Amino acid sequence: MRSWWWVKEKKKHMDLLITVAMILQFQMKGCVGCVETERMGLLQLKSYSSSLPGFGEGEGSNLNSWSDDDGPNSDCCNWEGVKCSDATGGHIVDLSLDSIFDYLELDQTDRGLNISLLHSFPQLKTLVLNNNCFSHLFDPIHGYKSFERLENLESLDLSSNRFNSSVLPFLSAAKSLRILNLGSNRLEGVFPPNGYKSFQTLENLESLDLSRNNFNISVLSFLSAAKSLRILRLARNSLEGVFPPNGYKSFQRLENLEDLDLSGNRFNNSVLPFLSAARSLWFLNLGGNRLEGVFPPNPNGLNNFRELEELYLSDNAIKDFEAGKGLRKTKLKTLDLRYNRLSETARLKGLEHLVELEFLSLSSNQLNNTRSIQVLKDMPKLQELDLSYNEFTDLDSLGYSKLCGLINLRELGFKKQCFDKYA
């Protein structure tokens, strides 16, 4: 029988061998370096960009580190905005080309992006091109099918440019996309131009940002084809009218939708029945619309929102809030009612039943006595409460003594009150 010390020494030797092997493996991976064809592709991309008006060559330029020499900076995996992966043999997987043009030259310049220059990076997964004021895409060889060559591309950020709807046919070929950001462009009309069929090709798409464009209500006709969507951002598009045009069925097909931002549009109370079909929502932003009167208009109108955790209703014309049976069944943790018309006659009915609520903002309303907020004392998990910019005149009207019962409260805001009694 071998003695215990022999076994212990053998274990030490094995641990040492494993450690040495890991170090050698790490060193070998670290030596993979940049793929030469991709280094040349980056330099070609830089050359093209520098030929466009407004290319930034100052000290802050993203592309200053892209150098065509054999010096210590020759490894393109160390260049700014470039990320390589040893798992793919040193191929480029992330490329960030945000803000490569000078602001002074951006406004009126027609600036196009030749997508074929990106074909040098076959393993590319993430491409960021935001804040460059590109106006169009083109590929003199492959045309609309250009993105098919980037078959690993999962995330594409084209936000804060000047793209119009001419960019959309190119995107239908990006079949591997999971995340697409087209926010802050000049898109308008129907998305996508070819109707449902174009959108069906993006069967992996999970996150779509179309905020801050010029779409009208017709943009929503594509929803029934977007079955994989989890996140949809349509903020600040001046959307109004019946939502969605195809009725409840369009939203029922979005069974995976979890995050919906409709803020900064022109929806009124008629939007709510349609939203109830999106049963998986945990985040809903309806701020900056035209909701008015009692919210929700029907106490049972939000019965299907069992997963809802965050609800933003700021900057509307809501006078009364009633947490009916629907909201009481949710997991609501955040409720934002800032900039509404809650006043001394306001009812905040049922708030005490939102037992999971952690953040509540009632600021910038017209509340002025404890009657309207006395239900707050029965909210056991409340951590942040903002009552700022209302019309309370003293701590008694604020119900301050009752709020002391909120044992988990960490932040209490009541800026800009008129506490004349204590002046």
Short mmCIF file of N, CA and C in Angstrom, two decimals, residues 357-359 381-385 408-411:
data_model
loop_
_atom_site.label_atom_id
_atom_site.label_comp_id
_atom_site.label_asym_id
_atom_site.label_seq_id
_atom_site.Cartn_x
_atom_site.Cartn_y
_atom_site.Cartn_z
N LEU A 357 -44.13 46.69 -4.83
CA LEU A 357 -43.64 47.98 -5.32
C LEU A 357 -42.45 48.48 -4.50
N GLU A 358 -41.36 48.87 -5.22
CA GLU A 358 -40.15 49.37 -4.58
C GLU A 358 -39.88 50.83 -4.92
N PHE A 359 -40.34 51.28 -6.09
CA PHE A 359 -40.11 52.68 -6.52
C PHE A 359 -41.43 53.29 -6.96
N LYS A 381 -42.67 47.09 0.89
CA LYS A 381 -41.37 46.97 0.23
C LYS A 381 -40.90 48.26 -0.42
N LEU A 382 -41.66 49.34 -0.24
CA LEU A 382 -41.32 50.60 -0.89
C LEU A 382 -39.97 51.11 -0.39
N GLN A 383 -39.04 51.39 -1.34
CA GLN A 383 -37.71 51.86 -1.00
C GLN A 383 -37.47 53.31 -1.43
N GLU A 384 -38.09 53.74 -2.51
CA GLU A 384 -37.91 55.10 -3.00
C GLU A 384 -39.27 55.72 -3.29
N LEU A 385 -39.51 56.89 -2.72
CA LEU A 385 -40.78 57.60 -2.91
C LEU A 385 -40.48 59.06 -3.22
N ASN A 408 -38.79 50.06 4.97
CA ASN A 408 -37.74 49.82 3.99
C ASN A 408 -37.41 51.05 3.15
N LEU A 409 -38.04 52.18 3.48
CA LEU A 409 -37.84 53.40 2.69
C LEU A 409 -36.41 53.92 2.86
N ARG A 410 -35.72 54.11 1.73
CA ARG A 410 -34.35 54.61 1.74
C ARG A 410 -34.26 56.04 1.24
N GLU A 411 -35.14 56.41 0.30
CA GLU A 411 -35.10 57.76 -0.27
C GLU A 411 -36.51 58.34 -0.30
#
